mmCIF file of C-alpha atoms in Angstrom:
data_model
loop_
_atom_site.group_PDB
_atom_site.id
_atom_site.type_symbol
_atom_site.label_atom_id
_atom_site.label_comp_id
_atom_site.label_asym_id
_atom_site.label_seq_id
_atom_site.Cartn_x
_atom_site.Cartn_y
_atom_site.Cartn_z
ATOM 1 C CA UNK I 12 0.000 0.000 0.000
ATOM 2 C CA UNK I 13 1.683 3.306 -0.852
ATOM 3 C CA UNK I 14 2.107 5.682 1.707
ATOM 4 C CA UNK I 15 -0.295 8.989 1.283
ATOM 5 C CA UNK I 16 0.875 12.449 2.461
ATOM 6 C CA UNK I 17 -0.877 15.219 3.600
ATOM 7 C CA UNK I 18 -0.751 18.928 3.252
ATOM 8 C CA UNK I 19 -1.785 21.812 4.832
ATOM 9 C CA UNK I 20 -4.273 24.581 2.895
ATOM 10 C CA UNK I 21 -6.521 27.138 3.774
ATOM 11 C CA UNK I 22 -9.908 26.727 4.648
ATOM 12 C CA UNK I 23 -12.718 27.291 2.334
ATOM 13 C CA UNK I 24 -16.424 26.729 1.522
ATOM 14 C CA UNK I 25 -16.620 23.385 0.435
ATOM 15 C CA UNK I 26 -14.143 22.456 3.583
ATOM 16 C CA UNK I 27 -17.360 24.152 5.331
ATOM 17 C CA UNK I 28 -19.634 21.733 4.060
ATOM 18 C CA UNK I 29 -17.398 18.021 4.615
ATOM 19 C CA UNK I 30 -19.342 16.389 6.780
ATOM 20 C CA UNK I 31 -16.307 13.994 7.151
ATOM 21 C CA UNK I 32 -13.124 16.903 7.157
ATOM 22 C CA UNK I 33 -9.377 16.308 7.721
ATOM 23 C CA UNK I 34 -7.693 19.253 9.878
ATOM 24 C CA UNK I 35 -5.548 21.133 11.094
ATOM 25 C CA UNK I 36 -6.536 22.804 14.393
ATOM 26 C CA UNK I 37 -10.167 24.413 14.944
ATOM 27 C CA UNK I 38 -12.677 23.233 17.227
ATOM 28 C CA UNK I 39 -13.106 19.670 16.708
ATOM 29 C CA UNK I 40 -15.912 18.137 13.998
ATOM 30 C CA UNK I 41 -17.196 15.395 15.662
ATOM 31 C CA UNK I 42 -17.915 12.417 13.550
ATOM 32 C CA UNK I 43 -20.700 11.798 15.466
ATOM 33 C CA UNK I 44 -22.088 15.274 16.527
ATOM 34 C CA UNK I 45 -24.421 13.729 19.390
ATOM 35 C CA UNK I 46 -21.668 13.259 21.717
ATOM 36 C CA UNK I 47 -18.725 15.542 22.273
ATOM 37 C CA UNK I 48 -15.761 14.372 23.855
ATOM 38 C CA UNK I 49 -15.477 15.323 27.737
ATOM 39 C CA UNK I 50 -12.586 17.206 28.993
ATOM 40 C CA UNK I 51 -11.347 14.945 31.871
ATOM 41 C CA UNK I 52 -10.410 13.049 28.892
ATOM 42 C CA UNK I 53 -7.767 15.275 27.806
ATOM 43 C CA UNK I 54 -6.903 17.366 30.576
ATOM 44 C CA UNK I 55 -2.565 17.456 30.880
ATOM 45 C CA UNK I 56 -1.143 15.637 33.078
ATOM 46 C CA UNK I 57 1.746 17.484 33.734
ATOM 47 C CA UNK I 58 -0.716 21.393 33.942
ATOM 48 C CA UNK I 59 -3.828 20.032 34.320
ATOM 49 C CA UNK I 60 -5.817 22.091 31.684
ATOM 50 C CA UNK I 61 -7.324 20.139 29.327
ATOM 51 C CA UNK I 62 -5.936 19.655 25.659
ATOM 52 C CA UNK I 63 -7.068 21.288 22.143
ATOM 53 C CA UNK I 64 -7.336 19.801 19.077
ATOM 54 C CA UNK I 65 -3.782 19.461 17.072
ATOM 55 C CA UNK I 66 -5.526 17.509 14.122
ATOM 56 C CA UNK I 67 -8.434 15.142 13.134
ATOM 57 C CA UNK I 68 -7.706 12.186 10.445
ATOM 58 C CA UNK I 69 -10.848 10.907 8.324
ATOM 59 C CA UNK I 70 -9.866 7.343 7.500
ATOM 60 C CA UNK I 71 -13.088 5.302 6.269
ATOM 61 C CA UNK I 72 -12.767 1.599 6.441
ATOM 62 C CA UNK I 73 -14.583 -1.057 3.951
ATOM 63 C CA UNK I 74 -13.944 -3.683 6.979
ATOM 64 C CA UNK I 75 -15.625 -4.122 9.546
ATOM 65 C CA UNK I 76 -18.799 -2.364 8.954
ATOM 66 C CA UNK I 77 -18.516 -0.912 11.735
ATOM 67 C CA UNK I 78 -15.689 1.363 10.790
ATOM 68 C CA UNK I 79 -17.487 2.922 7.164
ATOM 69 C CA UNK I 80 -17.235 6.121 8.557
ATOM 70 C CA UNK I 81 -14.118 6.644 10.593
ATOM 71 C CA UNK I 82 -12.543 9.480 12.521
ATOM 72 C CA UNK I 83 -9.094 10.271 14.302
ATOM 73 C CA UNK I 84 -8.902 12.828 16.977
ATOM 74 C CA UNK I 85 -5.357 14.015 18.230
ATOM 75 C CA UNK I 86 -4.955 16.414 21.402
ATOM 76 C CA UNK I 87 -2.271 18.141 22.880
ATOM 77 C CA UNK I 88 -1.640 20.929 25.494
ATOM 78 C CA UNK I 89 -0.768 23.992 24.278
ATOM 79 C CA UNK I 90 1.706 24.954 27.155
ATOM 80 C CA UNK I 91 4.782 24.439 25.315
ATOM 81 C CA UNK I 92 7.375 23.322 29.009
ATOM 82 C CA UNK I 93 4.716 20.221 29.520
ATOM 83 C CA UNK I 94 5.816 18.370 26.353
ATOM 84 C CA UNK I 95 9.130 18.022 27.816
ATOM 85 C CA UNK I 96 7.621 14.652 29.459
ATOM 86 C CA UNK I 97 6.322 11.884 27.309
ATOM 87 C CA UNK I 98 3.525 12.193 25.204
ATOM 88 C CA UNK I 99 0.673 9.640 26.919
ATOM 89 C CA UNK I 100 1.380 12.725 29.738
ATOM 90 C CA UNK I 101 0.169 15.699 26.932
ATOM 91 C CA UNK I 102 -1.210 14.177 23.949
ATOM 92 C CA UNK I 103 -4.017 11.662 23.290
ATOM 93 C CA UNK I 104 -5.460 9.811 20.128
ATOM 94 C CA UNK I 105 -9.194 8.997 19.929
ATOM 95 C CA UNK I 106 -10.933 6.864 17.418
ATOM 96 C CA UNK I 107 -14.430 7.410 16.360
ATOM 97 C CA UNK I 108 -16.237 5.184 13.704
ATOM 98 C CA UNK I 109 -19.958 4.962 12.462
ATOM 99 C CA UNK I 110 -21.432 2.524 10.565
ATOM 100 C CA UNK I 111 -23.161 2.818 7.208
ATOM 101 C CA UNK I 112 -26.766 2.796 8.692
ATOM 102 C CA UNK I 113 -26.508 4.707 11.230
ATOM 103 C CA UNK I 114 -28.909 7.765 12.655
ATOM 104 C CA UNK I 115 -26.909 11.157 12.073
ATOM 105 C CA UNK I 116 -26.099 10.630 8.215
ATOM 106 C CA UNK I 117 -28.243 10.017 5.174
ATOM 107 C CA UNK I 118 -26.615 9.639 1.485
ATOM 108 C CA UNK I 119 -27.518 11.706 -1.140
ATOM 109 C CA UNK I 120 -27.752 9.669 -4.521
ATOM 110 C CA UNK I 121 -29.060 11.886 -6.906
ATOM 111 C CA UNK I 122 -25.602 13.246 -8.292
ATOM 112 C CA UNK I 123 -22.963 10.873 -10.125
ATOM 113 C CA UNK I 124 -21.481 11.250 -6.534
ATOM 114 C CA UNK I 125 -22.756 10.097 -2.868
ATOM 115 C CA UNK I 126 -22.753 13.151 -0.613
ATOM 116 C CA UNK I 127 -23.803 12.561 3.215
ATOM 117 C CA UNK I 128 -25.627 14.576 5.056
ATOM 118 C CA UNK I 129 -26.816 14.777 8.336
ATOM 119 C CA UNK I 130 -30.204 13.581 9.141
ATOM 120 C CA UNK I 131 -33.157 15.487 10.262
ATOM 121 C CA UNK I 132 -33.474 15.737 13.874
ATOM 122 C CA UNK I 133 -30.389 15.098 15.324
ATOM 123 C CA UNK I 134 -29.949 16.307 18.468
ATOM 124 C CA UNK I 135 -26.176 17.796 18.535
ATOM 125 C CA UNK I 136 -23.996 18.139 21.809
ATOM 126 C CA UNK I 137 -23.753 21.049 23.775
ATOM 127 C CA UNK I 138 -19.468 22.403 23.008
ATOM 128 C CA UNK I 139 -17.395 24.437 25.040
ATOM 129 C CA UNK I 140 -17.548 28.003 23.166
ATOM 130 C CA UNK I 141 -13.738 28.160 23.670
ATOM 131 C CA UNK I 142 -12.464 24.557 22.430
ATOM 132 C CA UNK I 143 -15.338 22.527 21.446
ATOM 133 C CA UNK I 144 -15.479 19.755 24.051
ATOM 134 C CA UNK I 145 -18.302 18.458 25.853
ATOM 135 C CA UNK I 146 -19.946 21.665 27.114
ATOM 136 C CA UNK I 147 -20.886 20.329 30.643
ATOM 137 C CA UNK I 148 -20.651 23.626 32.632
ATOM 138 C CA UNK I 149 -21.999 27.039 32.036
ATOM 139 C CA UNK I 150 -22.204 30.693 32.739
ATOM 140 C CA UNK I 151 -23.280 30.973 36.206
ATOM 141 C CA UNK I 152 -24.464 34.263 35.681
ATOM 142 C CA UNK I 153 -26.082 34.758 32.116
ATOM 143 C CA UNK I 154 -26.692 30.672 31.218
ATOM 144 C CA UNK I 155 -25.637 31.766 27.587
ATOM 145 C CA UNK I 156 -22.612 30.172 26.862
ATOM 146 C CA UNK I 157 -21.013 26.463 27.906
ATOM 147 C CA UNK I 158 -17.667 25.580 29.078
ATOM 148 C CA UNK I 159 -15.444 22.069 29.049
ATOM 149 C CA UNK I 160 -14.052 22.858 32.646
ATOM 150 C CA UNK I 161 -13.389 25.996 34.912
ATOM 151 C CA UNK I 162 -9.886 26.683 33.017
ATOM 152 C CA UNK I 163 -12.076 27.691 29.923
ATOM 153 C CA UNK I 164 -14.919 29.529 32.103
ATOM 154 C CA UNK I 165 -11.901 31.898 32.891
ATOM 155 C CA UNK I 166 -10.083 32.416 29.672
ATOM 156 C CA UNK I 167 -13.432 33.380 27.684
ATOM 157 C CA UNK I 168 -14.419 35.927 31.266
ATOM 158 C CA UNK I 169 -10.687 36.934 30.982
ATOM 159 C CA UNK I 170 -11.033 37.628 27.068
ATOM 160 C CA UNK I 171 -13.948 39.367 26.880
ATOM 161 C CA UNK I 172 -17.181 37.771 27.961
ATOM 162 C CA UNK I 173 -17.257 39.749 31.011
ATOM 163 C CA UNK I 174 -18.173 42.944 30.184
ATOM 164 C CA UNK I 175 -20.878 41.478 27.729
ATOM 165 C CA UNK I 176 -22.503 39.076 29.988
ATOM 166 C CA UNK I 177 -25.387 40.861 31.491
ATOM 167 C CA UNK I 178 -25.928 42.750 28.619
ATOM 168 C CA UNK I 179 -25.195 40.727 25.524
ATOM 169 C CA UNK I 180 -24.319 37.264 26.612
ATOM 170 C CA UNK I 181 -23.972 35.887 23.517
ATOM 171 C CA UNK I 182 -22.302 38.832 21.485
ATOM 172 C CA UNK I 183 -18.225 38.895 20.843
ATOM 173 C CA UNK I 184 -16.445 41.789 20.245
ATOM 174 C CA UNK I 185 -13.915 41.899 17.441
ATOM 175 C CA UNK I 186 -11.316 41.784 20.128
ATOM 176 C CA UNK I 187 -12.884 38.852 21.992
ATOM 177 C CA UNK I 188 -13.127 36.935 19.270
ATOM 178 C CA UNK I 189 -9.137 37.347 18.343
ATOM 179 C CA UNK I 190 -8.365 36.494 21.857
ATOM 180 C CA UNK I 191 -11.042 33.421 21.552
ATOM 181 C CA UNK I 192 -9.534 32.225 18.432
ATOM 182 C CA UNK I 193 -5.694 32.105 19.891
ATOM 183 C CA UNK I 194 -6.820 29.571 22.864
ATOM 184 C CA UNK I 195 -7.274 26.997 19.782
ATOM 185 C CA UNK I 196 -4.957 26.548 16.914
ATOM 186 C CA UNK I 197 -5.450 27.907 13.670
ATOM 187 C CA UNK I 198 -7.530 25.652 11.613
ATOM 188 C CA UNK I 199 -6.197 24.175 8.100
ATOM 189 C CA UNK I 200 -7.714 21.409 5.765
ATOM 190 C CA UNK I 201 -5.823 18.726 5.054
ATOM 191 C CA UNK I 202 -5.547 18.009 1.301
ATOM 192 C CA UNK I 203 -3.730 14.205 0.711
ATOM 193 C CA UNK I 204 -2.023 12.275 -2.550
ATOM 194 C CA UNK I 205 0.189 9.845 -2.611
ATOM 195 C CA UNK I 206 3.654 9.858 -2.821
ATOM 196 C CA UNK I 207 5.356 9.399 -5.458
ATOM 197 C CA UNK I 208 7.547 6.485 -6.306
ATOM 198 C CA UNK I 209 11.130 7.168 -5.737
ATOM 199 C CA UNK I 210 13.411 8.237 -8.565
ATOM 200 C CA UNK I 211 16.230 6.016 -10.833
ATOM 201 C CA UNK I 212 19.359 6.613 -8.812
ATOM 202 C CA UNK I 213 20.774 8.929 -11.345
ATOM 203 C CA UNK I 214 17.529 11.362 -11.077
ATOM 204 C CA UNK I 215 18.152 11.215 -7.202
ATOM 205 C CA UNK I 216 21.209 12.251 -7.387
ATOM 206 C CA UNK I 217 20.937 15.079 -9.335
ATOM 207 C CA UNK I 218 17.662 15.641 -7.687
ATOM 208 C CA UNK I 219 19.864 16.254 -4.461
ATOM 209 C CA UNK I 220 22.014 18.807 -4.948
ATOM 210 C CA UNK I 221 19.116 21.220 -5.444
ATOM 211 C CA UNK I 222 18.596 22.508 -1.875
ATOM 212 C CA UNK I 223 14.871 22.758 -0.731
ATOM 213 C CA UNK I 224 14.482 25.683 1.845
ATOM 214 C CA UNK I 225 12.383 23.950 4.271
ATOM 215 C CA UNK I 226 15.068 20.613 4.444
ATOM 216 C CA UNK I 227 16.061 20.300 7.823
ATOM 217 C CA UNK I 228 19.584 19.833 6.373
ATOM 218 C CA UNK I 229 20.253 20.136 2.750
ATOM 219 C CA UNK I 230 21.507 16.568 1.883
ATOM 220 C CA UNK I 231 23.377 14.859 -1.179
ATOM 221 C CA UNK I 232 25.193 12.200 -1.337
ATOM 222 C CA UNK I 233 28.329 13.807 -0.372
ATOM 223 C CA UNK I 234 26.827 14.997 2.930
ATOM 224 C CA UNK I 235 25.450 11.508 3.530
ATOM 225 C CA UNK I 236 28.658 9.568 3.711
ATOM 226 C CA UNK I 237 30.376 12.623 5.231
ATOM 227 C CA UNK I 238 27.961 12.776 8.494
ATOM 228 C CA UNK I 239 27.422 9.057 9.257
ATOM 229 C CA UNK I 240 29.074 9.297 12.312
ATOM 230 C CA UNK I 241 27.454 13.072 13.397
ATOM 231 C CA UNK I 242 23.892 12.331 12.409
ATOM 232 C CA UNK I 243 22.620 8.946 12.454
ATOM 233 C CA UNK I 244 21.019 6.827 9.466
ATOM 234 C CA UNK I 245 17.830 7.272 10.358
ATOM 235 C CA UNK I 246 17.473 10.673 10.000
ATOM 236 C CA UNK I 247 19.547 11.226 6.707
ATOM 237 C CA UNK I 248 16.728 8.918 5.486
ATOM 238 C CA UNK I 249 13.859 10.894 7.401
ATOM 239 C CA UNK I 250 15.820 14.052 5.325
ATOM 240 C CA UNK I 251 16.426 12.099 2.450
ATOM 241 C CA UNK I 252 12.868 11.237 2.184
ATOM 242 C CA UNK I 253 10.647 15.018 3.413
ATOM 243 C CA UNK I 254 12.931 17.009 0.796
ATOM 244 C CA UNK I 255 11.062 15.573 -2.296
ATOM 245 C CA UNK I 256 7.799 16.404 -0.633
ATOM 246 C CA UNK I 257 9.247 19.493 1.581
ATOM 247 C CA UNK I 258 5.703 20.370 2.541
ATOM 248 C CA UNK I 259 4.122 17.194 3.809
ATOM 249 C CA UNK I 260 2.365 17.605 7.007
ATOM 250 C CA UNK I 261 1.341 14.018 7.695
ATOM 251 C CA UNK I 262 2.497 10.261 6.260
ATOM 252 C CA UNK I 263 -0.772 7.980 6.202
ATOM 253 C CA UNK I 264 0.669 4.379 6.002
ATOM 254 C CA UNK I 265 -2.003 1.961 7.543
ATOM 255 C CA UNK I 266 -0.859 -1.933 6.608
ATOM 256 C CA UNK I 267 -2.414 -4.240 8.498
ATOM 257 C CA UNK I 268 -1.283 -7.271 6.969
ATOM 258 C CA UNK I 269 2.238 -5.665 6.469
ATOM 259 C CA UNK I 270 5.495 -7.692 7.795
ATOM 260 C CA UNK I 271 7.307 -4.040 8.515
ATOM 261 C CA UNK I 272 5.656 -0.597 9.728
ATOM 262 C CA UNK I 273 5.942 1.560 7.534
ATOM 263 C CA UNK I 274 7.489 4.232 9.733
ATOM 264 C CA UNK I 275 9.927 7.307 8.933
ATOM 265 C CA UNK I 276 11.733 7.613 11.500
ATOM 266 C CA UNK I 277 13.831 11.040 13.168
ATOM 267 C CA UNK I 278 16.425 9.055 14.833
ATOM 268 C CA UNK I 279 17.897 5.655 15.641
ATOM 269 C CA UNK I 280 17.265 6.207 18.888
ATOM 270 C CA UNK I 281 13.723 6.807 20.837
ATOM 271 C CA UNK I 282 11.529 4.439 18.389
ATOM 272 C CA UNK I 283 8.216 3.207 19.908
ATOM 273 C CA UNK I 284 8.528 -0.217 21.559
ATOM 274 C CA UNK I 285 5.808 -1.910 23.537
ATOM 275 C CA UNK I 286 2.858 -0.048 22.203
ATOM 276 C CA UNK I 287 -0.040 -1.256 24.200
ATOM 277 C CA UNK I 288 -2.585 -3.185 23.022
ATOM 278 C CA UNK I 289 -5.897 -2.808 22.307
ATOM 279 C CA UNK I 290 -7.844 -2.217 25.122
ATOM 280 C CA UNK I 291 -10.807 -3.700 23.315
ATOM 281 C CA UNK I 292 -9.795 -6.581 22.120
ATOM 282 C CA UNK I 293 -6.543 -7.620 22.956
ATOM 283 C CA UNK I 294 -5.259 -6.722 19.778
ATOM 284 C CA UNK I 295 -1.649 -5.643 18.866
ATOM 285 C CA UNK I 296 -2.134 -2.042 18.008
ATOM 286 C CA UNK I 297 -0.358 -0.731 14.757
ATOM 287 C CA UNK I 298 0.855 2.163 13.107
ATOM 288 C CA UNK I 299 -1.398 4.078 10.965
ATOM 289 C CA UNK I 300 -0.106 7.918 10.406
ATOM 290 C CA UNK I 301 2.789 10.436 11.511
ATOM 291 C CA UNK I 302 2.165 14.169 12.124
ATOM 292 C CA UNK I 303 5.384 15.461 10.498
ATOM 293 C CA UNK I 304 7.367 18.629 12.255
ATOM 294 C CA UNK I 305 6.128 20.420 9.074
ATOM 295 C CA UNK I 306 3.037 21.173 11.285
ATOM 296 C CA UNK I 307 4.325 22.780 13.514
ATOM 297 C CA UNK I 308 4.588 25.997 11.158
ATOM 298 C CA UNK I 309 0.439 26.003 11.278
ATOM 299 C CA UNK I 310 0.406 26.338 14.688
ATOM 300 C CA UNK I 311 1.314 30.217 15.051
ATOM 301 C CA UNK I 312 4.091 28.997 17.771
ATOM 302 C CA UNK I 313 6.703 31.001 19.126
ATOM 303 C CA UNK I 314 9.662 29.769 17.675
ATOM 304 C CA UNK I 315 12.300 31.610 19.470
ATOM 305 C CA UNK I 316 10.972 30.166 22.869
ATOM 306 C CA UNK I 317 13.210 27.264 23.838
ATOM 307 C CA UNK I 318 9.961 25.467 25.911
ATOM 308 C CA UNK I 319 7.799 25.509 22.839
ATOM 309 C CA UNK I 320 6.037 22.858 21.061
ATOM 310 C CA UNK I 321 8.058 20.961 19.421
ATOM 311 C CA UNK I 322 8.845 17.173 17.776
ATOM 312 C CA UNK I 323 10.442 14.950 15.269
ATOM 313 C CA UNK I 324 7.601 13.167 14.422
ATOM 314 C CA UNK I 325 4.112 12.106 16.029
ATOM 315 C CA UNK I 326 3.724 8.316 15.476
ATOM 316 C CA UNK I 327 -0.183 7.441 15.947
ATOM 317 C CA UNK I 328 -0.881 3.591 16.819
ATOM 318 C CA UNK I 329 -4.231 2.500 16.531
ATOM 319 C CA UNK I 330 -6.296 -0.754 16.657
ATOM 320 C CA UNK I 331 -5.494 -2.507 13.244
ATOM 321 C CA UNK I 332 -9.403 -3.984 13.304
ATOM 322 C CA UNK I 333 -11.155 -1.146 14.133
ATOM 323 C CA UNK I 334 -12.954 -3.535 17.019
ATOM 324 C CA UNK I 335 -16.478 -2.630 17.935
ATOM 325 C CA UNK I 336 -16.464 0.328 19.822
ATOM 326 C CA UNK I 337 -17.570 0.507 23.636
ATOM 327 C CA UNK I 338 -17.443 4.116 23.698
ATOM 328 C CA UNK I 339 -18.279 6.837 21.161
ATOM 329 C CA UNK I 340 -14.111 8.295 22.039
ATOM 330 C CA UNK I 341 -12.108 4.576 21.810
ATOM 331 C CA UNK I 342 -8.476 5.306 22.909
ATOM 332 C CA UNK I 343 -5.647 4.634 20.661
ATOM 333 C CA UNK I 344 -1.334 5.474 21.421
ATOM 334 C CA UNK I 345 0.514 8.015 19.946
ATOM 335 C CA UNK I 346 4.474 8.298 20.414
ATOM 336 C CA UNK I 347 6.192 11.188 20.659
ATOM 337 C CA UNK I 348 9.896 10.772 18.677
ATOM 338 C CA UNK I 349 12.770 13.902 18.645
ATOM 339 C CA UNK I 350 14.949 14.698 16.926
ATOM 340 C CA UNK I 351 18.986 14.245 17.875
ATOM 341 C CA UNK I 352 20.619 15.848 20.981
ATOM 342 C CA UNK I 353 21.916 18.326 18.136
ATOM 343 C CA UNK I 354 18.611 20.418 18.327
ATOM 344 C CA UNK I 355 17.723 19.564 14.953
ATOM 345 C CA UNK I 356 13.886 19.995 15.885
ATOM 346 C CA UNK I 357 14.443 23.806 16.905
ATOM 347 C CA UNK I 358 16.565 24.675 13.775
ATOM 348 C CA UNK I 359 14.083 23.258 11.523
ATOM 349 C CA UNK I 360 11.956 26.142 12.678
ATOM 350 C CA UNK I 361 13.975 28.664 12.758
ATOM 351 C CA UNK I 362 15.033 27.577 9.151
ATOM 352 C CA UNK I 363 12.351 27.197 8.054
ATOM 353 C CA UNK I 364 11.019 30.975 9.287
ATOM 354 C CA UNK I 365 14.104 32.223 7.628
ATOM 355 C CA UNK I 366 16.653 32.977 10.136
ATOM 356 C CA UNK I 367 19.802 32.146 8.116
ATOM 357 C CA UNK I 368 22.441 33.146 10.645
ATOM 358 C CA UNK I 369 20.590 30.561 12.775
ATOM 359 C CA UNK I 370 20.436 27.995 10.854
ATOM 360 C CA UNK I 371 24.210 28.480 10.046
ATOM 361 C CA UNK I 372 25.092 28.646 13.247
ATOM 362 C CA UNK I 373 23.443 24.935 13.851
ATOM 363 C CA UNK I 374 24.241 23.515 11.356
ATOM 364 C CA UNK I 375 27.961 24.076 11.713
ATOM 365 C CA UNK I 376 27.280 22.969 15.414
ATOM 366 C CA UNK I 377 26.829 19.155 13.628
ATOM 367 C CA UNK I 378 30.534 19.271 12.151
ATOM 368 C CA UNK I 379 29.230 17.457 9.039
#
């Protein structure tokens, strides 16, 4: 199965529309918009806040049934100093799956193409105004807008709500709604294809020496065999691999019945190993996608703050059967890989935004 990347592009009206979107950021879409997801599912475990959405993953299966309409959900905390502990303590991966008969979507045939839509009648799930999580609390003093958890009863009083409560509790001023959009990240569709096979040896090559400005380091051949022993294998391949796609934000590999995981990995050291399985079934979870550092440039992050988000690559296990769900949120892994004690995550930013001197100043630091 070839491996399908995904890119990041803005937002537009049919993206309004998708009943079934791949994102970047935003409030969440629920696949199933009669339950939200509560916070105490996501709050951090190193801040205690709960999490916002990084990205959601449509991925449709034709088996089981079960799993026709299919949904990933992946949360972090937005405090950048918590992700300097593993990720099960500031991310999480939910899977959400519908079958073809189901109550919230109908299919429209009359087109040469099925469109879904949701059904009359459904009764959709009160959402935090600030992140889009179950809504379970709300204002204690004008009832007009719902909350996730105290944290977010604060920042929307904090941001604006309070001088509009009495008066106009369900009003935003341009200002409020700046400040409202910040607590979230900013929200991109995610556009896939697949990759493209690689190249004869003799295109790669000359492929090569044409430096792509968001490589982490420009590699050709040269540079390979001249920085074995400064950066390892693995990520001269991981390089090797991102600069004929520069822009890919996420690698969608799902094999079941594959002998090897498909994997691109940052580094020889830090892979995954004893990914937990299924909860549900006993199953041997597998890898489906990576989030690629690429996406970290959609995330409006401070790049110059040494305690901001930051990663190789997110590796996203998930249940290679799509068992029967229990619950509407089922809980799959994700793995958190960096890059090399060189702080090749940080000058991939900072490349990548176009600070030269910076970048020079790294990457003489690797003595390659």
């Amino acid at each position: 199965m070839p491996t399908t990347l995904g890119y990041a592009e803005p937002v537009d009206a049919e993206f309004a529309q998708d009943p079934f979107p791949s994102k970047i950021g935003g409030k969440p879409r629920w696949l199933d918009p009669r339950h939200a997801l509560s916070a105490d599912r996501v709050v951090c475990d190193e801040c205690g806040k709960p999490m916002v959405l990084l990205m959601q993953l449509s991925a449709p299966e034709d088996d089981p049934p079960s799993a026709f309409h299919r949904t990933l959900f992946v949360f972090i905390c937005r405090t950048g100093s918590c992700h300097s502990s593993g990720a099960s303590r500031c991310m999480r991966v939910f899977r959400s799956q519908l079958p073809e008969d189901n109550a919230v979507y109908t299919a429209n045939t009359e087109g040469d193409d099925i469109e879904w839509e949701q059904a009359e009648g459904v009764e959709v799930a009160a959402e935090c105004i600030v992140c889009g999580l179950h809504g379970s609390k709300t204002c204690s003093s004008c009832h007009g807008r719902r909350y996730c958890s105290r944290a977010h009863q604060v920042a929307d009083w904090d941001a604006g709500h309070k001088a509009q409560c009495t008066t106009m509790p369900h009003a935003e001023s341009a200002d409020h709604t700046r400040r409202m959009r910040r607590m979230v990240f900013p929200e991109h569709v995610i556009v896939s294809e697949e990759e493209a096979e690689e190249q004869a040896e003799s295109d790669s090559e000359s492929d090569s020496e044409d430096i792509e400005p968001n490589s982490v380091v420009p590699v050709t051949n040269e540079r390979v065999e001249d920085s074995e022993t400064e950066v390892d294998a693995a990520f001269m391949e991981f390089q090797r691999r991102i600069q004929r796609d520069p822009d890919q934000v996420l690698r969608y590999a799902r094999a079941p019945d594959a002998e090897t995981e498909p994997m691109l990995l940052v580094s020889d050291t830090g892979a995954p190993t004893n990914v937990p399985a299924c909860e549900a079934c006993g199953t041997d979870r597998q890898f489906e996608f990576q989030i690629m550092p690429q996406m970290l440039n959609y995330l409006n992050l401070d790049s110059t703050d040494p305690h901001s988000i930051d990663w190789g690559t997110l590796l996203v296990f998930t249940c290679p059967v799509s068992c029967e769900p229990t619950d509407t949120f089922m809980p799959e892994v994700v793995c958190k890989q960096s890059f090399s004690s060189h702080g090749i995550g940080q000058k991939y930013l900072r490349a990548y935004y176009g600070d030269e001197d910076a970048f020079s100043r790294q990457f003489e630091s690797l003595d390659v």
